[in-house]
Amino acid sequence: MPELPEVETIRQQIQQSYLHATIAYVKAQPVRIFQNVSPSRFSRALKDKKIMAVQRYGKLMYWKVEKVFPVFHLGMSGIFISDTSLSLYPQHIHISFYFDDGRTLHFQDVRKFSKIFLYHQPPSFFELGIDPLSKNFTLNNFKKLLTLKKMAIKNLLMDQHIIAGIGNIYANEILFRSRIHPLRPANSLTLEEISDLFKNIRAVLSDAIDHFGTSYTAYRTIEGERGENQNFLNVYQKTTEPCLYCGRPIQKMIVNSRSTFYCPICQK
DNA sequence: TCTGACCTGCGA
DNA sequence: TCGCAGGTCAGA
């Protein structure tokens, strides 16, 4: 599920509602999503601790909980839901955070592709590429990432080791807005195309955050509400619908085992 | 570079 | 019943 805009929406909501809240205790179920920590150790490490910060890097969200740092990768279907919306989604709850003010925040994941880590120092994310909404993501740095890379531009945009945060929905939308064919080798883009693509990466992701993310299937905000960005998509899941620019039908193909939507007329 | 595996639910 | 779904990784 969640790409950068959905994770950022969730991060903002958790920060708004739970920053400086104290976790009284945690109930964590024995599921495969725990990576470098057992559910019981995870629960013990957070008990009676205060959330000091809620951060995001790429598709990862992490909290500073006094001296420990839980890190959440939401996989395809991970969501956080508050106790007020729990009745809407009561199944597949893997972690419940009980706060000392009586509130509860639940982590749910139907498909169990999420990954939970716990660190005792600030995570570095050295294995990930540049976060496209960070200060480090400059046009010059982006140019350097593209040169010498023969791989298809869509694969490059989705490669988390190169750029951290873009998934299938937004890769499709960014390339459509930039009028670049998904299979173009990255090193074949002109300077003008690179500049346009750079702007559109930030614009598409920022617009999606403004719309609280895309709810195509599972994604919900912590209050159980759908995002709104699905109402603003131009190509994703729009096969046979008319292209915004030329009116010819949007087409679908498979790239790197992922459904890819594009306009064969406008995207060169 | 590609495929299958990991999971569950939904719609055709 | 089958294919597909916002992700990632190991192995061929």
mmCIF file of C-alpha atoms (C1' of nucleotides) in Angstrom:
data_model
loop_
_atom_site.group_PDB
_atom_site.id
_atom_site.type_symbol
_atom_site.label_atom_id
_atom_site.label_comp_id
_atom_site.label_asym_id
_atom_site.label_seq_id
_atom_site.Cartn_x
_atom_site.Cartn_y
_atom_site.Cartn_z
ATOM 1 C CA MET A 1 0.000 0.000 0.000
ATOM 2 C CA PRO A 2 1.438 3.112 1.284
ATOM 3 C CA GLU A 3 3.845 5.213 -0.692
ATOM 4 C CA LEU A 4 5.421 8.412 0.564
ATOM 5 C CA PRO A 5 2.226 10.551 0.574
ATOM 6 C CA GLU A 6 0.217 7.979 2.542
ATOM 7 C CA VAL A 7 3.018 7.483 5.092
ATOM 8 C CA GLU A 8 3.440 11.241 5.421
ATOM 9 C CA THR A 9 -0.309 11.695 5.970
ATOM 10 C CA ILE A 10 -0.261 9.051 8.701
ATOM 11 C CA ARG A 11 2.892 10.605 10.216
ATOM 12 C CA GLN A 12 1.298 14.044 10.375
ATOM 13 C CA GLN A 13 -1.846 12.671 12.011
ATOM 14 C CA ILE A 14 0.064 10.662 14.602
ATOM 15 C CA GLN A 15 2.273 13.646 15.337
ATOM 16 C CA GLN A 16 -0.758 15.871 15.750
ATOM 17 C CA SER A 17 -2.594 13.501 18.074
ATOM 18 C CA TYR A 18 0.066 11.516 19.943
ATOM 19 C CA LEU A 19 3.218 13.659 20.143
ATOM 20 C CA HIS A 20 4.241 13.893 23.846
ATOM 21 C CA ALA A 21 1.678 11.236 24.756
ATOM 22 C CA THR A 22 2.894 8.515 27.110
ATOM 23 C CA ILE A 23 2.491 4.857 26.149
ATOM 24 C CA ALA A 24 1.201 3.054 29.247
ATOM 25 C CA TYR A 25 1.633 -0.386 27.700
ATOM 26 C CA VAL A 26 1.681 -2.215 24.363
ATOM 27 C CA LYS A 27 0.030 -5.429 23.246
ATOM 28 C CA ALA A 28 1.869 -6.993 20.316
ATOM 29 C CA GLN A 29 0.787 -10.214 18.622
ATOM 30 C CA PRO A 30 3.306 -12.880 17.570
ATOM 31 C CA VAL A 31 3.282 -12.245 13.823
ATOM 32 C CA ARG A 32 6.035 -12.288 11.222
ATOM 33 C CA ILE A 33 6.118 -8.516 10.846
ATOM 34 C CA PHE A 34 8.600 -8.114 13.735
ATOM 35 C CA GLN A 35 12.096 -8.155 12.226
ATOM 36 C CA ASN A 36 14.904 -7.447 14.689
ATOM 37 C CA VAL A 37 12.869 -7.622 17.888
ATOM 38 C CA SER A 38 10.349 -9.995 19.428
ATOM 39 C CA PRO A 39 6.805 -8.752 20.135
ATOM 40 C CA SER A 40 7.394 -9.049 23.885
ATOM 41 C CA ARG A 41 10.689 -7.114 23.823
ATOM 42 C CA PHE A 42 9.046 -4.497 21.588
ATOM 43 C CA SER A 43 6.247 -4.083 24.125
ATOM 44 C CA ARG A 44 8.604 -3.897 27.100
ATOM 45 C CA ALA A 45 10.845 -1.315 25.393
ATOM 46 C CA LEU A 46 7.960 1.131 24.871
ATOM 47 C CA LYS A 47 6.139 0.692 28.180
ATOM 48 C CA ASP A 48 5.795 3.900 30.234
ATOM 49 C CA LYS A 49 7.668 5.916 27.590
ATOM 50 C CA LYS A 50 6.748 9.189 25.923
ATOM 51 C CA ILE A 51 6.648 9.759 22.142
ATOM 52 C CA MET A 52 9.171 12.551 21.581
ATOM 53 C CA ALA A 53 9.082 12.743 17.763
ATOM 54 C CA VAL A 54 7.294 11.221 14.758
ATOM 55 C CA GLN A 55 9.456 11.174 11.631
ATOM 56 C CA ARG A 56 9.450 9.751 8.102
ATOM 57 C CA TYR A 57 12.092 8.756 5.593
ATOM 58 C CA GLY A 58 10.847 7.499 2.218
ATOM 59 C CA LYS A 59 8.106 4.973 2.977
ATOM 60 C CA LEU A 60 9.344 4.423 6.541
ATOM 61 C CA MET A 61 7.870 6.066 9.613
ATOM 62 C CA TYR A 62 9.794 6.066 12.864
ATOM 63 C CA TRP A 63 9.136 7.368 16.311
ATOM 64 C CA LYS A 64 11.523 8.638 18.950
ATOM 65 C CA VAL A 65 10.169 7.127 22.149
ATOM 66 C CA GLU A 66 12.598 8.493 24.722
ATOM 67 C CA LYS A 67 15.732 6.392 24.067
ATOM 68 C CA VAL A 68 14.298 3.850 21.596
ATOM 69 C CA PHE A 69 13.243 4.169 17.960
ATOM 70 C CA PRO A 70 10.474 1.941 16.576
ATOM 71 C CA VAL A 71 10.502 1.899 12.755
ATOM 72 C CA PHE A 72 7.444 0.969 10.694
ATOM 73 C CA HIS A 73 7.350 -0.112 7.046
ATOM 74 C CA LEU A 74 3.671 -0.464 6.184
ATOM 75 C CA GLY A 75 4.083 -2.977 3.351
ATOM 76 C CA MET A 76 1.024 -3.246 1.118
ATOM 77 C CA SER A 77 -1.774 -2.958 3.635
ATOM 78 C CA GLY A 78 -0.498 -1.624 6.947
ATOM 79 C CA ILE A 79 -2.533 1.160 8.575
ATOM 80 C CA PHE A 80 -2.779 2.864 11.965
ATOM 81 C CA ILE A 81 -6.263 3.351 13.334
ATOM 82 C CA SER A 82 -7.441 5.173 16.421
ATOM 83 C CA ASP A 83 -9.731 3.509 18.944
ATOM 84 C CA THR A 84 -12.634 5.649 17.726
ATOM 85 C CA SER A 85 -12.476 4.011 14.278
ATOM 86 C CA LEU A 86 -11.474 0.513 15.416
ATOM 87 C CA SER A 87 -15.032 -0.799 15.100
ATOM 88 C CA LEU A 88 -14.812 -0.221 11.332
ATOM 89 C CA TYR A 89 -11.696 -2.404 10.995
ATOM 90 C CA PRO A 90 -11.594 -4.848 13.912
ATOM 91 C CA GLN A 91 -9.678 -7.683 12.180
ATOM 92 C CA HIS A 92 -5.908 -8.219 11.786
ATOM 93 C CA ILE A 93 -4.852 -5.926 14.620
ATOM 94 C CA HIS A 94 -1.213 -6.819 15.373
ATOM 95 C CA ILE A 95 -0.169 -4.053 17.785
ATOM 96 C CA SER A 96 -2.190 -1.889 20.169
ATOM 97 C CA PHE A 97 -0.591 1.097 21.902
ATOM 98 C CA TYR A 98 -2.463 2.010 25.104
ATOM 99 C CA PHE A 99 -1.787 5.563 26.297
ATOM 100 C CA ASP A 100 -1.982 6.783 29.863
ATOM 101 C CA ASP A 101 -4.742 9.261 28.924
ATOM 102 C CA GLY A 102 -7.081 6.382 27.984
ATOM 103 C CA ARG A 103 -6.625 6.538 24.224
ATOM 104 C CA THR A 104 -5.486 3.593 22.085
ATOM 105 C CA LEU A 105 -3.759 3.469 18.700
ATOM 106 C CA HIS A 106 -3.851 0.197 16.748
ATOM 107 C CA PHE A 107 -1.652 -1.125 13.968
ATOM 108 C CA GLN A 108 -3.506 -3.297 11.469
ATOM 109 C CA ASP A 109 -2.181 -5.193 8.464
ATOM 110 C CA VAL A 110 -4.353 -7.621 6.527
ATOM 111 C CA ARG A 111 -1.595 -9.018 4.341
ATOM 112 C CA LYS A 112 1.190 -8.999 6.938
ATOM 113 C CA PHE A 113 3.782 -7.573 4.556
ATOM 114 C CA SER A 114 4.655 -4.856 7.072
ATOM 115 C CA LYS A 115 8.022 -4.782 8.782
ATOM 116 C CA ILE A 116 8.617 -3.504 12.306
ATOM 117 C CA PHE A 117 12.094 -2.746 13.641
ATOM 118 C CA LEU A 118 13.328 -1.424 16.961
ATOM 119 C CA TYR A 119 16.604 0.462 17.342
ATOM 120 C CA HIS A 120 18.369 1.920 20.346
ATOM 121 C CA GLN A 121 19.870 4.787 18.382
ATOM 122 C CA PRO A 122 18.500 7.031 15.626
ATOM 123 C CA PRO A 123 18.110 4.920 12.460
ATOM 124 C CA SER A 124 20.413 5.962 9.606
ATOM 125 C CA PHE A 125 18.638 4.506 6.533
ATOM 126 C CA PHE A 126 21.998 4.413 4.754
ATOM 127 C CA GLU A 127 20.725 1.634 2.498
ATOM 128 C CA LEU A 128 17.969 3.882 1.109
ATOM 129 C CA GLY A 129 18.206 6.496 -1.645
ATOM 130 C CA ILE A 130 17.319 10.178 -1.380
ATOM 131 C CA ASP A 131 13.927 11.135 0.029
ATOM 132 C CA PRO A 132 12.393 13.227 -2.788
ATOM 133 C CA LEU A 133 10.904 15.747 -0.365
ATOM 134 C CA SER A 134 14.175 16.269 1.512
ATOM 135 C CA LYS A 135 16.620 19.154 1.061
ATOM 136 C CA ASN A 136 19.164 16.745 -0.428
ATOM 137 C CA PHE A 137 16.917 16.065 -3.413
ATOM 138 C CA THR A 138 18.217 18.760 -5.755
ATOM 139 C CA LEU A 139 18.152 18.926 -9.542
ATOM 140 C CA ASN A 140 21.914 18.391 -9.642
ATOM 141 C CA ASN A 141 21.701 15.305 -7.431
ATOM 142 C CA PHE A 142 18.826 13.969 -9.515
ATOM 143 C CA LYS A 143 20.833 14.418 -12.725
ATOM 144 C CA LYS A 144 23.682 12.434 -11.177
ATOM 145 C CA LEU A 145 21.291 9.615 -10.306
ATOM 146 C CA LEU A 146 20.119 9.308 -13.911
ATOM 147 C CA THR A 147 23.411 9.473 -15.781
ATOM 148 C CA LEU A 148 25.040 6.129 -16.512
ATOM 149 C CA LYS A 149 21.825 4.327 -15.561
ATOM 150 C CA LYS A 150 20.473 2.291 -18.474
ATOM 151 C CA MET A 151 17.504 0.960 -16.514
ATOM 152 C CA ALA A 152 13.940 1.916 -17.463
ATOM 153 C CA ILE A 153 13.048 5.246 -15.876
ATOM 154 C CA LYS A 154 9.980 3.773 -14.157
ATOM 155 C CA ASN A 155 12.110 1.104 -12.489
ATOM 156 C CA LEU A 156 14.588 3.761 -11.395
ATOM 157 C CA LEU A 157 11.886 5.936 -9.839
ATOM 158 C CA MET A 158 10.613 2.919 -7.871
ATOM 159 C CA ASP A 159 14.054 1.653 -6.789
ATOM 160 C CA GLN A 160 14.193 2.485 -3.082
ATOM 161 C CA HIS A 161 18.002 2.314 -3.093
ATOM 162 C CA ILE A 162 18.054 5.249 -5.541
ATOM 163 C CA ILE A 163 14.990 7.327 -4.557
ATOM 164 C CA ALA A 164 13.110 6.427 -1.368
ATOM 165 C CA GLY A 165 9.347 6.847 -1.334
ATOM 166 C CA ILE A 166 7.918 6.433 -4.838
ATOM 167 C CA GLY A 167 5.791 3.326 -5.530
ATOM 168 C CA ASN A 168 3.697 2.115 -8.420
ATOM 169 C CA ILE A 169 0.818 4.599 -8.314
ATOM 170 C CA TYR A 170 2.979 7.707 -8.168
ATOM 171 C CA ALA A 171 5.618 6.432 -10.635
ATOM 172 C CA ASN A 172 2.796 6.102 -13.194
ATOM 173 C CA GLU A 173 1.394 9.533 -12.411
ATOM 174 C CA ILE A 174 4.787 11.297 -12.371
ATOM 175 C CA LEU A 175 5.794 9.883 -15.772
ATOM 176 C CA PHE A 176 2.424 10.768 -17.302
ATOM 177 C CA ARG A 177 2.633 14.340 -16.046
ATOM 178 C CA SER A 178 6.192 14.518 -17.434
ATOM 179 C CA ARG A 179 5.123 12.924 -20.757
ATOM 180 C CA ILE A 180 7.949 10.388 -20.519
ATOM 181 C CA HIS A 181 7.473 6.753 -21.577
ATOM 182 C CA PRO A 182 7.947 4.336 -18.634
ATOM 183 C CA LEU A 183 10.457 2.199 -20.559
ATOM 184 C CA ARG A 184 12.787 5.027 -21.573
ATOM 185 C CA PRO A 185 16.346 4.284 -20.396
ATOM 186 C CA ALA A 186 17.130 6.729 -17.601
ATOM 187 C CA ASN A 187 20.302 7.941 -19.323
ATOM 188 C CA SER A 188 18.400 8.834 -22.505
ATOM 189 C CA LEU A 189 16.479 11.739 -20.922
ATOM 190 C CA THR A 190 17.314 15.241 -22.109
ATOM 191 C CA LEU A 191 18.222 17.965 -19.620
ATOM 192 C CA GLU A 192 14.811 19.529 -20.208
ATOM 193 C CA GLU A 193 13.060 16.230 -19.500
ATOM 194 C CA ILE A 194 15.125 15.667 -16.357
ATOM 195 C CA SER A 195 14.261 19.135 -15.099
ATOM 196 C CA ASP A 196 10.564 18.596 -15.817
ATOM 197 C CA LEU A 197 10.601 15.162 -14.194
ATOM 198 C CA PHE A 198 12.340 16.570 -11.118
ATOM 199 C CA LYS A 199 9.633 19.204 -10.661
ATOM 200 C CA ASN A 200 6.836 16.707 -11.237
ATOM 201 C CA ILE A 201 8.171 14.216 -8.679
ATOM 202 C CA ARG A 202 7.840 16.848 -5.966
ATOM 203 C CA ALA A 203 4.568 18.231 -7.350
ATOM 204 C CA VAL A 204 2.782 14.866 -7.658
ATOM 205 C CA LEU A 205 3.875 13.753 -4.167
ATOM 206 C CA SER A 206 3.046 17.125 -2.575
ATOM 207 C CA ASP A 207 -0.374 17.245 -4.227
ATOM 208 C CA ALA A 208 -1.093 13.728 -2.961
ATOM 209 C CA ILE A 209 -0.157 14.736 0.598
ATOM 210 C CA ASP A 210 -2.504 17.719 0.288
ATOM 211 C CA HIS A 211 -5.211 15.200 -0.681
ATOM 212 C CA PHE A 212 -4.420 12.923 2.324
ATOM 213 C CA GLY A 213 -3.072 10.120 0.080
ATOM 214 C CA THR A 214 -4.632 7.701 -2.392
ATOM 215 C CA SER A 215 -7.211 5.168 -1.149
ATOM 216 C CA TYR A 216 -7.338 2.676 -3.985
ATOM 217 C CA THR A 217 -7.997 -0.287 -1.679
ATOM 218 C CA ALA A 218 -6.829 -0.678 1.931
ATOM 219 C CA TYR A 219 -5.321 2.680 2.816
ATOM 220 C CA ARG A 220 -7.183 4.757 5.410
ATOM 221 C CA THR A 221 -6.183 7.676 7.604
ATOM 222 C CA ILE A 222 -5.909 7.036 11.337
ATOM 223 C CA GLU A 223 -9.509 8.201 11.703
ATOM 224 C CA GLY A 224 -10.596 5.471 9.266
ATOM 225 C CA GLU A 225 -11.299 7.882 6.436
ATOM 226 C CA ARG A 226 -10.346 7.383 2.799
ATOM 227 C CA GLY A 227 -7.762 9.686 1.233
ATOM 228 C CA GLU A 228 -8.914 11.901 -1.618
ATOM 229 C CA ASN A 229 -6.089 11.636 -4.126
ATOM 230 C CA GLN A 230 -7.735 8.782 -6.057
ATOM 231 C CA ASN A 231 -10.072 11.495 -7.401
ATOM 232 C CA PHE A 232 -7.097 13.262 -8.964
ATOM 233 C CA LEU A 233 -5.275 10.358 -10.669
ATOM 234 C CA ASN A 234 -4.742 10.677 -14.422
ATOM 235 C CA VAL A 235 -3.539 7.222 -15.504
ATOM 236 C CA TYR A 236 -3.351 4.716 -12.641
ATOM 237 C CA GLN A 237 -6.111 2.104 -13.221
ATOM 238 C CA LYS A 238 -7.500 4.292 -16.039
ATOM 239 C CA THR A 239 -7.115 1.752 -18.867
ATOM 240 C CA THR A 240 -9.211 2.749 -21.941
ATOM 241 C CA GLU A 241 -10.179 6.095 -20.391
ATOM 242 C CA PRO A 242 -9.235 9.149 -22.469
ATOM 243 C CA CYS A 243 -5.838 10.765 -21.974
ATOM 244 C CA LEU A 244 -6.063 14.195 -20.349
ATOM 245 C CA TYR A 245 -3.841 15.671 -23.066
ATOM 246 C CA CYS A 246 -4.807 13.959 -26.354
ATOM 247 C CA GLY A 247 -8.051 12.104 -25.651
ATOM 248 C CA ARG A 248 -6.724 8.745 -26.895
ATOM 249 C CA PRO A 249 -7.186 5.735 -24.571
ATOM 250 C CA ILE A 250 -4.772 5.091 -21.712
ATOM 251 C CA GLN A 251 -3.045 1.733 -22.102
ATOM 252 C CA LYS A 252 -1.749 -0.849 -19.647
ATOM 253 C CA MET A 253 1.406 -2.948 -19.833
ATOM 254 C CA ILE A 254 3.496 -4.912 -17.347
ATOM 255 C CA VAL A 255 6.877 -3.445 -16.398
ATOM 256 C CA ASN A 256 8.998 -5.276 -13.847
ATOM 257 C CA SER A 257 5.949 -7.387 -12.910
ATOM 258 C CA ARG A 258 3.968 -4.237 -12.035
ATOM 259 C CA SER A 259 0.913 -2.861 -13.821
ATOM 260 C CA THR A 260 1.931 0.230 -15.747
ATOM 261 C CA PHE A 261 -0.456 2.797 -17.193
ATOM 262 C CA TYR A 262 0.531 5.326 -19.844
ATOM 263 C CA CYS A 263 -0.533 7.242 -22.920
ATOM 264 C CA PRO A 264 1.292 5.791 -25.946
ATOM 265 C CA ILE A 265 0.752 9.041 -27.867
ATOM 266 C CA CYS A 266 1.846 11.630 -25.303
ATOM 267 C CA GLN A 267 4.554 9.740 -23.410
ATOM 268 C CA LYS A 268 7.666 9.578 -25.587
ATOM 269 C "C1'" DT B 1 16.885 -9.058 -14.838
ATOM 270 C "C1'" DC B 2 13.157 -11.852 -13.907
ATOM 271 C "C1'" DT B 3 10.146 -14.899 -11.044
ATOM 272 C "C1'" DG B 4 8.189 -16.638 -7.063
ATOM 273 C "C1'" DA B 5 7.147 -16.201 -2.378
ATOM 274 C "C1'" DC B 6 5.182 -13.909 1.413
ATOM 275 C "C1'" DC B 7 -0.499 -12.986 2.843
ATOM 276 C "C1'" DT B 8 -5.595 -11.887 2.556
ATOM 277 C "C1'" DG B 9 -9.608 -10.044 0.386
ATOM 278 C "C1'" DC B 10 -12.249 -8.486 -3.385
ATOM 279 C "C1'" DG B 11 -14.372 -8.395 -7.835
ATOM 280 C "C1'" DA B 12 -15.044 -10.391 -12.385
ATOM 281 C "C1'" DT C 1 -12.326 -20.025 -9.171
ATOM 282 C "C1'" DC C 2 -8.989 -17.009 -10.713
ATOM 283 C "C1'" DG C 3 -6.426 -12.851 -11.152
ATOM 284 C "C1'" DC C 4 -4.988 -8.907 -9.074
ATOM 285 C "C1'" DA C 5 -3.608 -5.498 -5.398
ATOM 286 C "C1'" DG C 6 -0.076 0.576 -3.089
ATOM 287 C "C1'" DG C 7 6.112 -3.801 -1.522
ATOM 288 C "C1'" DT C 8 10.284 -6.200 -0.917
ATOM 289 C "C1'" DC C 9 13.515 -9.866 -1.049
ATOM 290 C "C1'" DA C 10 15.929 -14.202 -2.243
ATOM 291 C "C1'" DG C 11 17.327 -17.077 -5.634
ATOM 292 C "C1'" DA C 12 17.795 -18.605 -10.388
#
